[in-house]
């Protein structure tokens, strides 16, 4: 049962434009959300996180938005750069169920120069 | 500081064999989690160890087991390998489990 879903397997964006990656979850107990970036032959690298008490968190070119009522979060990358081309995973955890993180299936982002 | 180190990077086994994968976490990190990544399935949580104790376990059969040593290094064992066990196995560490995890580069296991 996939509790965290990334319904877009791939996304292509022109360099300089905005990339928007989406993630949906089903478990209303999730209260901590993260985005990871993964290059081929490397492990995922933490990008940005947000707790359920916030609806937005920003770090440089990366902003994560959380819509708790819709059980939806998104990652915005502005402006997109060719080096952002990677697979992006969203992940979620619930503080009352221990430290188990649930990951989505990933979205492959290609930024076209 | 050194990152999470996983060995070996690549492994080829045949059905029915067993395999042991190793993970050395970042110095000072006490929580180690293991994940299986297969195409289309994302990262599936196997288990988490903290201070030598299994603290969380995912929905994998008992053929998948692990342990953690006093220096926080962790091993994962898979017995009676099946073709479907072919995957990238990732290890991640954090100080006490509830912060963003730092991942190793994984062990690519292929079952023939």
Coordinates of N, CA and C in Angstrom, one line a residue:
Chain A
X1 N 0.9 -1.2 0.0 CA 0.0 0.0 0.0 C 0.9 1.2 0.0
X2 N 0.9 2.0 -1.1 CA 1.7 3.1 -1.3 C 1.1 4.3 -0.6
X3 N 1.6 4.7 0.6 CA 1.1 5.8 1.3 C 1.6 7.2 0.8
X4 N 2.6 7.2 0.1 CA 3.1 8.4 -0.5 C 3.2 8.2 -2.0
X5 N 2.6 9.1 -2.8 CA 2.6 8.8 -4.2 C 3.1 10.0 -5.0
X6 N 3.9 9.7 -6.0 CA 4.3 10.7 -7.0 C 3.8 10.2 -8.3
X7 N 2.7 10.9 -8.8 CA 2.0 10.3 -9.9 C 2.7 10.7 -11.3
X8 N 3.7 11.6 -11.3 CA 4.4 11.9 -12.5 C 5.7 11.3 -12.5
X9 N 5.9 10.2 -13.3 CA 7.2 9.6 -13.3 C 8.3 10.5 -13.9
X10 N 8.0 11.4 -14.8 CA 9.0 12.3 -15.4 C 8.4 13.7 -15.6
X11 N 9.4 14.6 -15.8 CA 9.0 16.0 -16.0 C 10.2 16.7 -16.7
X12 N 9.9 17.4 -17.8 CA 10.9 18.1 -18.5 C 10.6 19.6 -18.5
X13 N 11.6 20.4 -18.2 CA 11.4 21.9 -18.0 C 12.6 22.6 -18.7
X14 N 12.3 23.7 -19.3 CA 13.4 24.5 -19.9 C 14.2 25.2 -18.8
X15 N 15.5 25.3 -19.0 CA 16.4 26.0 -18.1 C 15.8 27.4 -17.8
X16 N 15.9 27.8 -16.6 CA 15.4 29.2 -16.2 C 13.9 29.2 -15.8
X17 N 13.2 28.2 -16.2 CA 11.7 28.2 -15.9 C 11.5 27.5 -14.5
X18 N 10.3 27.4 -14.1 CA 10.0 26.8 -12.8 C 9.7 25.3 -13.0
X19 N 10.2 24.5 -12.1 CA 9.9 23.1 -12.0 C 9.0 22.9 -10.8
X20 N 7.9 22.2 -11.0 CA 7.0 21.9 -9.9 C 6.8 20.4 -9.9
X21 N 7.2 19.8 -8.7 CA 7.1 18.4 -8.5 C 6.1 18.1 -7.4
X22 N 5.2 17.2 -7.7 CA 4.1 17.0 -6.8 C 4.1 15.6 -6.1
X23 N 3.5 15.6 -4.9 CA 3.5 14.4 -4.1 C 2.2 14.4 -3.3
X24 N 1.5 13.3 -3.3 CA 0.3 13.1 -2.5 C 0.5 12.0 -1.4
X25 N -0.2 12.2 -0.3 CA -0.1 11.1 0.7 C -1.5 10.8 1.2
X26 N -1.6 9.6 1.8 CA -2.9 9.1 2.3 C -3.0 9.1 3.8
X27 N -1.9 9.1 4.5 CA -2.0 8.9 5.9 C -2.0 10.3 6.6
X28 N -3.2 10.6 7.2 CA -3.3 12.0 7.8 C -2.4 12.1 9.1
X29 N -1.8 11.1 9.5 CA -0.9 11.2 10.7 C 0.5 11.6 10.3
X30 N 0.8 11.7 9.1 CA 2.1 12.2 8.7 C 2.2 13.6 9.1
X31 N 3.4 13.9 9.7 CA 3.6 15.3 10.2 C 5.0 15.9 9.8
X32 N 5.7 15.1 9.1 CA 7.0 15.6 8.7 C 7.3 15.1 7.3
X33 N 7.7 16.0 6.4 CA 7.8 15.7 5.0 C 9.2 16.2 4.5
X34 N 9.7 15.4 3.6 CA 11.1 15.7 3.1 C 11.1 15.5 1.6
X35 N 12.0 16.2 0.9 CA 12.4 15.9 -0.5 C 13.8 15.6 -0.6
X36 N 14.1 14.5 -1.4 CA 15.5 14.1 -1.7 C 15.7 14.2 -3.1
X37 N 17.0 14.4 -3.5 CA 17.4 14.3 -4.9 C 18.3 13.2 -5.1
X38 N 18.2 12.5 -6.2 CA 19.1 11.3 -6.5 C 19.7 11.4 -7.9
X39 N 21.0 11.4 -7.9 CA 21.7 11.2 -9.2 C 22.0 9.8 -9.4
X40 N 22.1 9.4 -10.7 CA 22.4 8.0 -11.0 C 23.7 7.5 -10.3
X41 N 23.7 6.3 -9.8 CA 24.8 5.7 -9.1 C 25.2 6.3 -7.8
X42 N 24.3 7.2 -7.3 CA 24.5 7.8 -6.0 C 23.3 7.6 -5.1
X43 N 23.5 7.7 -3.8 CA 22.4 7.6 -2.9 C 21.6 8.9 -2.9
X44 N 20.4 8.9 -2.4 CA 19.6 10.2 -2.3 C 20.2 11.2 -1.4
X45 N 20.1 12.4 -1.7 CA 20.6 13.5 -0.9 C 19.5 14.4 -0.4
X46 N 19.5 14.7 0.9 CA 18.4 15.5 1.4 C 18.4 16.9 0.8
X47 N 17.2 17.4 0.5 CA 17.1 18.7 -0.1 C 16.4 19.7 0.8
X48 N 15.2 19.4 1.2 CA 14.4 20.3 2.0 C 13.4 19.6 2.8
X49 N 12.9 20.1 3.9 CA 11.9 19.5 4.7 C 10.9 20.5 5.1
X50 N 9.7 20.0 5.6 CA 8.7 20.8 6.2 C 7.9 20.0 7.2
X51 N 7.6 20.7 8.3 CA 6.8 20.0 9.3 C 5.3 20.5 9.1
X52 N 4.4 19.7 9.7 CA 3.0 19.9 9.4 C 2.5 21.2 10.1
X53 N 3.3 21.9 10.9 CA 2.8 23.1 11.5 C 3.0 24.3 10.5
X54 N 3.7 24.0 9.4 CA 4.0 25.1 8.4 C 3.3 24.7 7.1
X55 N 3.1 25.7 6.3 CA 2.6 25.4 5.0 C 3.6 25.7 3.8
X56 N 4.7 26.3 4.2 CA 5.7 26.6 3.3 C 7.1 26.7 3.9
X57 N 8.1 26.2 3.2 CA 9.5 26.3 3.6 C 10.4 26.6 2.4
X58 N 11.2 27.5 2.6 CA 12.0 28.0 1.5 C 13.5 27.9 1.8
X59 N 14.3 27.4 0.8 CA 15.7 27.4 0.9 C 16.4 27.6 -0.4
X60 N 16.7 28.9 -0.6 CA 17.3 29.3 -1.9 C 16.3 29.1 -3.0
X61 N 16.7 28.3 -4.0 CA 15.9 28.2 -5.2 C 14.7 27.1 -4.9
X62 N 14.8 26.5 -3.8 CA 13.8 25.4 -3.5 C 12.8 25.8 -2.5
X63 N 11.5 25.6 -2.8 CA 10.4 25.9 -1.9 C 9.5 24.7 -1.8
X64 N 9.2 24.3 -0.6 CA 8.2 23.2 -0.5 C 6.9 23.8 0.1
X65 N 5.8 23.4 -0.5 CA 4.5 23.8 -0.1 C 3.7 22.6 0.5
X66 N 3.0 22.8 1.6 CA 2.2 21.7 2.1 C 0.8 22.1 2.3
X67 N -0.1 21.3 1.7 CA -1.5 21.5 1.8 C -2.1 20.3 2.6
X68 N -2.3 20.5 3.9 CA -2.7 19.4 4.7 C -4.1 18.9 4.4
X69 N -5.0 19.8 4.1 CA -6.4 19.4 3.8 C -6.4 18.5 2.6
X70 N -5.6 18.8 1.6 CA -5.6 18.1 0.4 C -4.6 16.9 0.4
X71 N -3.8 16.8 1.5 CA -2.8 15.8 1.7 C -1.8 15.8 0.5
X72 N -1.3 17.0 0.2 CA -0.5 17.3 -1.0 C 0.6 18.2 -0.7
X73 N 1.8 17.8 -1.2 CA 2.9 18.7 -1.1 C 3.6 18.8 -2.4
X74 N 4.2 20.0 -2.6 CA 4.9 20.2 -3.9 C 6.3 20.8 -3.6
X75 N 7.1 20.6 -4.6 CA 8.5 21.2 -4.5 C 8.6 22.1 -5.8
X76 N 8.9 23.4 -5.5 CA 9.1 24.3 -6.6 C 10.6 24.6 -6.7
X77 N 11.2 24.6 -7.9 CA 12.5 24.9 -8.1 C 12.6 26.1 -9.1
X78 N 13.1 27.2 -8.6 CA 13.1 28.4 -9.5 C 14.4 29.2 -9.3
X79 N 15.2 29.5 -10.3 CA 15.0 29.0 -11.7 C 15.6 27.6 -11.8
X80 N 15.1 26.8 -12.7 CA 15.6 25.5 -12.9 C 17.0 25.6 -13.6
X81 N 17.9 24.7 -13.2 CA 19.2 24.6 -13.9 C 19.5 23.2 -14.4
X82 N 20.3 23.1 -15.4 CA 20.6 21.7 -15.9 C 21.1 20.8 -14.8
X83 N 21.8 21.3 -13.8 CA 22.3 20.5 -12.7 C 21.2 19.9 -11.8
X84 N 20.0 20.5 -12.0 CA 18.9 20.0 -11.2 C 18.3 18.7 -11.8
X85 N 18.8 18.3 -12.9 CA 18.3 17.1 -13.6 C 18.7 15.9 -12.7
X86 N 17.7 15.2 -12.2 CA 17.8 14.1 -11.2 C 16.5 13.5 -11.0
X87 N 16.5 12.4 -10.1 CA 15.2 11.9 -9.7 C 14.9 12.5 -8.3
X88 N 13.7 13.0 -8.1 CA 13.3 13.6 -6.8 C 12.3 12.7 -6.1
X89 N 12.6 12.4 -4.9 CA 11.7 11.6 -4.0 C 11.1 12.4 -2.9
X90 N 9.8 12.3 -2.7 CA 9.3 12.9 -1.5 C 9.1 11.7 -0.5
X91 N 9.2 12.1 0.8 CA 9.1 11.2 1.9 C 8.3 11.8 3.0
X92 N 7.7 10.9 3.8 CA 6.9 11.4 5.0 C 7.0 10.5 6.1
X93 N 6.8 11.0 7.3 CA 6.9 10.2 8.5 C 5.8 10.7 9.5
X94 N 5.5 9.9 10.4 CA 4.5 10.2 11.5 C 5.3 10.1 12.8
X95 N 5.3 11.1 13.6 CA 6.0 11.1 14.9 C 5.5 10.1 15.9
X96 N 4.3 9.7 15.7 CA 3.7 8.8 16.7 C 3.9 7.3 16.3
X97 N 4.6 7.1 15.2 CA 4.8 5.7 14.8 C 6.3 5.4 14.6
X98 N 7.1 6.1 15.3 CA 8.5 5.9 15.2 C 9.2 6.5 14.0
X99 N 10.4 6.2 13.8 CA 11.2 6.9 12.8 C 11.2 6.1 11.5
X100 N 10.0 5.8 10.9 CA 9.9 5.1 9.7 C 9.5 6.1 8.6
X101 N 10.3 6.2 7.6 CA 10.0 7.1 6.5 C 9.4 6.4 5.3
X102 N 8.3 6.9 4.8 CA 7.6 6.4 3.6 C 8.0 7.2 2.4
X103 N 8.5 6.6 1.3 CA 9.0 7.3 0.2 C 8.0 7.1 -1.0
X104 N 7.9 8.1 -1.8 CA 7.2 8.0 -3.1 C 8.1 7.3 -4.1
X105 N 7.6 7.1 -5.3 CA 8.3 6.3 -6.3 C 9.3 7.2 -7.2
X106 N 9.2 8.5 -6.9 CA 10.2 9.3 -7.6 C 9.7 10.0 -8.9
X107 N 10.2 11.2 -9.2 CA 9.9 11.9 -10.4 C 11.2 12.2 -11.0
X108 N 11.5 11.8 -12.3 CA 12.7 12.2 -13.0 C 12.6 13.5 -13.6
X109 N 13.3 14.5 -13.2 CA 13.3 15.8 -13.7 C 14.5 16.0 -14.7
X110 N 14.1 16.5 -15.9 CA 15.1 16.8 -16.9 C 15.0 18.3 -17.2
X111 N 16.1 19.1 -17.0 CA 16.1 20.5 -17.3 C 16.9 20.7 -18.6
X112 N 16.2 21.2 -19.5 CA 16.7 21.3 -20.9 C 17.5 22.6 -21.0
X113 N 18.7 22.6 -21.4 CA 19.5 23.9 -21.5 C 19.0 24.7 -22.7
Chain B
X1 N 33.3 15.5 7.0 CA 33.4 14.2 7.6 C 32.9 13.1 6.6
X2 N 33.4 11.9 6.8 CA 33.1 10.8 5.9 C 31.6 10.6 5.9
X3 N 31.1 10.2 4.7 CA 29.7 9.9 4.6 C 29.4 8.5 4.9
X4 N 28.1 8.1 4.6 CA 27.7 6.7 4.8 C 28.4 5.8 3.8
X5 N 29.0 4.8 4.2 CA 29.7 3.9 3.4 C 29.1 2.5 3.3
X6 N 28.8 2.1 2.1 CA 28.2 0.7 1.9 C 29.1 -0.1 1.1
X7 N 29.2 -1.4 1.6 CA 30.0 -2.3 0.8 C 29.3 -3.7 0.8
X8 N 29.5 -4.4 -0.3 CA 30.2 -4.0 -1.6 C 29.2 -3.1 -2.4
X9 N 29.7 -2.5 -3.5 CA 28.9 -1.7 -4.3 C 28.0 -2.5 -5.3
X10 N 28.6 -3.6 -5.7 CA 27.9 -4.5 -6.6 C 28.1 -6.0 -6.1
X11 N 27.0 -6.8 -6.4 CA 27.1 -8.1 -5.9 C 26.2 -9.0 -6.9
X12 N 26.7 -10.1 -7.3 CA 25.9 -11.0 -8.1 C 25.8 -12.4 -7.3
X13 N 24.6 -12.8 -7.2 CA 24.4 -14.1 -6.5 C 23.4 -14.9 -7.3
X14 N 23.2 -16.2 -6.9 CA 22.2 -17.0 -7.5 C 21.1 -17.3 -6.6
X15 N 20.0 -17.8 -7.1 CA 18.9 -18.1 -6.3 C 19.2 -19.2 -5.2
X16 N 18.7 -19.0 -4.0 CA 18.9 -19.9 -2.9 C 20.1 -19.5 -2.1
X17 N 21.0 -18.7 -2.6 CA 22.2 -18.3 -1.8 C 21.7 -17.2 -0.7
X18 N 22.7 -16.9 0.1 CA 22.4 -15.8 1.1 C 23.5 -14.7 0.9
X19 N 23.2 -13.5 1.4 CA 24.1 -12.4 1.2 C 24.1 -11.5 2.4
X20 N 25.2 -10.9 2.6 CA 25.3 -9.9 3.7 C 25.9 -8.6 3.2
X21 N 25.2 -7.6 3.5 CA 25.6 -6.2 3.1 C 26.0 -5.4 4.3
X22 N 26.9 -4.5 4.1 CA 27.5 -3.8 5.2 C 27.3 -2.3 5.1
X23 N 27.1 -1.6 6.2 CA 26.9 -0.2 6.2 C 27.6 0.5 7.4
X24 N 28.4 1.4 7.0 CA 29.1 2.2 8.1 C 28.5 3.6 8.1
X25 N 27.8 4.0 9.2 CA 27.1 5.3 9.2 C 28.1 6.4 9.4
X26 N 27.6 7.6 9.3 CA 28.4 8.8 9.6 C 28.8 8.7 11.1
X27 N 30.0 9.1 11.4 CA 30.5 9.1 12.8 C 29.5 9.9 13.7
X28 N 29.1 9.2 14.8 CA 28.2 9.9 15.7 C 26.7 9.6 15.5
X29 N 26.4 9.1 14.3 CA 25.0 8.7 14.0 C 24.7 7.4 14.7
X30 N 23.6 7.3 15.4 CA 23.2 6.1 16.1 C 22.1 5.3 15.4
X31 N 21.4 6.0 14.5 CA 20.3 5.3 13.8 C 20.7 4.9 12.4
X32 N 20.4 3.7 12.0 CA 20.7 3.2 10.7 C 19.4 2.5 10.1
X33 N 19.0 3.0 9.0 CA 17.9 2.4 8.3 C 18.3 1.8 7.0
X34 N 17.6 0.7 6.6 CA 17.8 0.1 5.3 C 16.6 0.2 4.4
X35 N 16.8 0.4 3.1 CA 15.7 0.5 2.2 C 16.1 -0.4 0.9
X36 N 15.0 -0.9 0.3 CA 15.1 -1.6 -1.0 C 14.5 -0.7 -2.1
X37 N 15.3 -0.5 -3.1 CA 14.8 0.3 -4.2 C 14.7 -0.5 -5.5
X38 N 13.5 -0.7 -6.0 CA 13.3 -1.4 -7.3 C 12.6 -0.4 -8.2
X39 N 12.7 -0.7 -9.5 CA 12.0 0.2 -10.5 C 10.5 0.3 -10.3
X40 N 10.0 1.5 -10.2 CA 8.6 1.6 -10.1 C 8.0 1.5 -8.7
X41 N 8.9 1.1 -7.7 CA 8.5 0.9 -6.3 C 9.0 1.9 -5.4
X42 N 9.9 2.8 -5.8 CA 10.5 3.7 -4.9 C 11.4 3.0 -3.9
X43 N 11.5 3.7 -2.8 CA 12.3 3.1 -1.7 C 11.3 2.5 -0.7
X44 N 11.5 1.2 -0.5 CA 10.7 0.5 0.5 C 11.5 0.3 1.8
X45 N 10.9 0.7 2.9 CA 11.6 0.6 4.2 C 11.7 -0.9 4.6
X46 N 12.9 -1.3 5.0 CA 13.2 -2.6 5.5 C 13.2 -2.6 7.0
X47 N 14.1 -1.9 7.6 CA 14.1 -1.8 9.1 C 15.1 -0.7 9.5
X48 N 14.9 -0.3 10.8 CA 15.8 0.7 11.4 C 16.4 0.1 12.7
X49 N 17.7 0.4 12.8 CA 18.4 0.0 14.1 C 18.8 1.2 14.8
X50 N 18.8 1.2 16.1 CA 19.2 2.3 17.0 C 19.8 1.6 18.2
X51 N 21.1 2.0 18.5 CA 21.8 1.5 19.7 C 21.6 0.0 19.7
X52 N 21.9 -0.7 18.6 CA 22.0 -2.2 18.5 C 20.7 -2.9 18.6
X53 N 19.6 -2.1 18.6 CA 18.2 -2.7 18.7 C 17.4 -2.3 17.5
X54 N 16.7 -3.3 17.0 CA 15.8 -3.0 15.9 C 14.6 -2.2 16.4
X55 N 14.4 -1.0 15.9 CA 13.4 -0.2 16.5 C 12.1 -0.1 15.6
X56 N 12.3 -0.3 14.3 CA 11.2 -0.3 13.4 C 11.4 -1.4 12.3
X57 N 10.3 -1.9 11.8 CA 10.5 -2.9 10.8 C 9.4 -2.7 9.7
X58 N 9.8 -2.9 8.4 CA 8.8 -2.7 7.3 C 8.2 -4.1 7.0
X59 N 7.5 -4.2 6.0 CA 6.7 -5.4 5.6 C 7.5 -6.3 4.7
X60 N 8.6 -6.8 5.1 CA 9.4 -7.7 4.3 C 9.4 -9.0 5.1
X61 N 9.6 -10.1 4.3 CA 9.6 -11.5 4.9 C 10.8 -11.6 5.8
X62 N 10.7 -12.7 6.6 CA 11.7 -12.9 7.6 C 13.1 -13.3 7.0
X63 N 13.1 -13.5 5.7 CA 14.4 -13.8 5.0 C 15.3 -12.6 5.1
X64 N 14.7 -11.4 5.3 CA 15.5 -10.2 5.4 C 15.7 -9.9 6.9
X65 N 17.0 -9.8 7.3 CA 17.3 -9.5 8.7 C 18.5 -8.6 8.8
X66 N 18.7 -8.1 10.0 CA 19.8 -7.1 10.1 C 20.3 -7.1 11.5
X67 N 21.4 -6.4 11.7 CA 21.9 -6.2 13.1 C 22.7 -4.9 13.1
X68 N 22.9 -4.5 14.3 CA 23.8 -3.3 14.4 C 24.8 -3.6 15.5
X69 N 26.0 -3.1 15.3 CA 27.1 -3.4 16.3 C 27.2 -2.1 17.2
X70 N 28.1 -2.3 18.2 CA 28.2 -1.3 19.2 C 28.8 0.0 18.6
X71 N 29.5 -0.1 17.5 CA 30.1 1.1 16.8 C 29.1 1.7 15.8
X72 N 27.8 1.2 15.9 CA 26.7 1.7 15.0 C 26.8 1.1 13.6
X73 N 27.9 0.4 13.2 CA 27.9 -0.2 11.9 C 26.8 -1.2 11.8
X74 N 26.2 -1.4 10.7 CA 25.1 -2.3 10.5 C 25.3 -3.3 9.4
X75 N 24.7 -4.4 9.5 CA 24.7 -5.4 8.4 C 23.3 -5.8 8.1
X76 N 23.0 -6.1 6.8 CA 21.8 -6.7 6.4 C 22.0 -8.0 5.8
X77 N 21.2 -9.0 6.1 CA 21.3 -10.3 5.6 C 20.1 -10.7 4.9
X78 N 20.2 -11.3 3.7 CA 19.1 -11.9 3.0 C 19.4 -13.3 2.7
X79 N 18.5 -14.2 3.2 CA 18.7 -15.6 3.0 C 17.8 -16.2 1.9
X80 N 18.2 -17.3 1.4 CA 17.4 -18.0 0.3 C 16.9 -17.0 -0.7
X81 N 17.9 -16.4 -1.4 CA 17.7 -15.4 -2.3 C 16.7 -15.8 -3.5
X82 N 15.9 -14.8 -3.8 CA 14.9 -15.0 -4.9 C 15.2 -14.0 -6.0
X83 N 14.8 -14.3 -7.2 CA 15.0 -13.4 -8.3 C 14.5 -12.0 -8.0
X84 N 13.3 -11.9 -7.3 CA 12.7 -10.6 -7.0 C 13.5 -9.8 -6.0
X85 N 14.6 -10.4 -5.4 CA 15.4 -9.6 -4.5 C 16.4 -8.8 -5.2
X86 N 16.5 -8.9 -6.5 CA 17.4 -8.0 -7.3 C 16.9 -6.6 -7.1
X87 N 17.8 -5.7 -6.6 CA 17.4 -4.4 -6.3 C 18.7 -3.6 -5.8
X88 N 18.5 -2.3 -5.6 CA 19.5 -1.5 -5.0 C 19.1 -1.4 -3.5
X89 N 20.0 -1.7 -2.7 CA 19.8 -1.7 -1.2 C 20.6 -0.5 -0.7
X90 N 19.8 0.4 -0.1 CA 20.3 1.7 0.4 C 20.3 1.7 2.0
X91 N 21.4 2.2 2.5 CA 21.5 2.4 3.9 C 21.5 3.9 4.2
X92 N 20.8 4.3 5.3 CA 20.8 5.7 5.7 C 21.0 5.8 7.1
X93 N 21.7 6.9 7.5 CA 22.0 7.1 9.0 C 21.5 8.5 9.4
X94 N 21.2 8.7 10.6 CA 21.0 9.9 11.2 C 21.3 9.9 12.7
X95 N 21.4 11.0 13.4 CA 21.8 11.0 14.8 C 20.9 10.1 15.6
X96 N 19.6 10.4 15.6 CA 18.7 9.6 16.4 C 17.4 9.2 15.7
X97 N 17.4 9.3 14.4 CA 16.3 8.7 13.6 C 15.3 9.6 13.1
X98 N 15.1 10.8 13.7 CA 13.9 11.6 13.2 C 14.4 12.8 12.5
X99 N 15.6 12.9 12.1 CA 16.1 14.0 11.3 C 16.2 13.5 9.9
X100 N 16.5 14.4 8.9 CA 16.8 13.9 7.5 C 17.9 12.9 7.6
X101 N 17.8 11.9 6.8 CA 18.8 10.8 6.8 C 19.8 11.1 5.7
X102 N 21.0 10.6 6.0 CA 22.1 10.7 5.0 C 22.3 9.3 4.4
X103 N 22.2 9.2 3.1 CA 22.2 7.9 2.4 C 23.6 7.6 1.9
X104 N 23.9 6.3 1.9 CA 25.0 5.8 1.2 C 24.7 5.6 -0.3
X105 N 25.7 5.2 -1.1 CA 25.4 5.1 -2.5 C 24.8 3.7 -2.9
X106 N 24.6 2.9 -1.9 CA 23.9 1.6 -2.2 C 24.7 0.4 -2.6
X107 N 24.1 -0.7 -2.4 CA 24.7 -2.0 -3.0 C 23.7 -2.5 -4.0
X108 N 24.2 -2.7 -5.2 CA 23.4 -3.2 -6.3 C 23.5 -4.7 -6.3
X109 N 22.4 -5.4 -5.9 CA 22.3 -6.8 -5.8 C 21.6 -7.4 -7.0
X110 N 22.3 -8.3 -7.7 CA 21.6 -9.0 -8.9 C 21.6 -10.5 -8.6
X111 N 20.4 -11.0 -8.8 CA 20.2 -12.5 -8.6 C 20.0 -13.1 -9.9
X112 N 20.8 -14.2 -10.1 CA 20.8 -14.9 -11.4 C 20.0 -16.2 -11.3

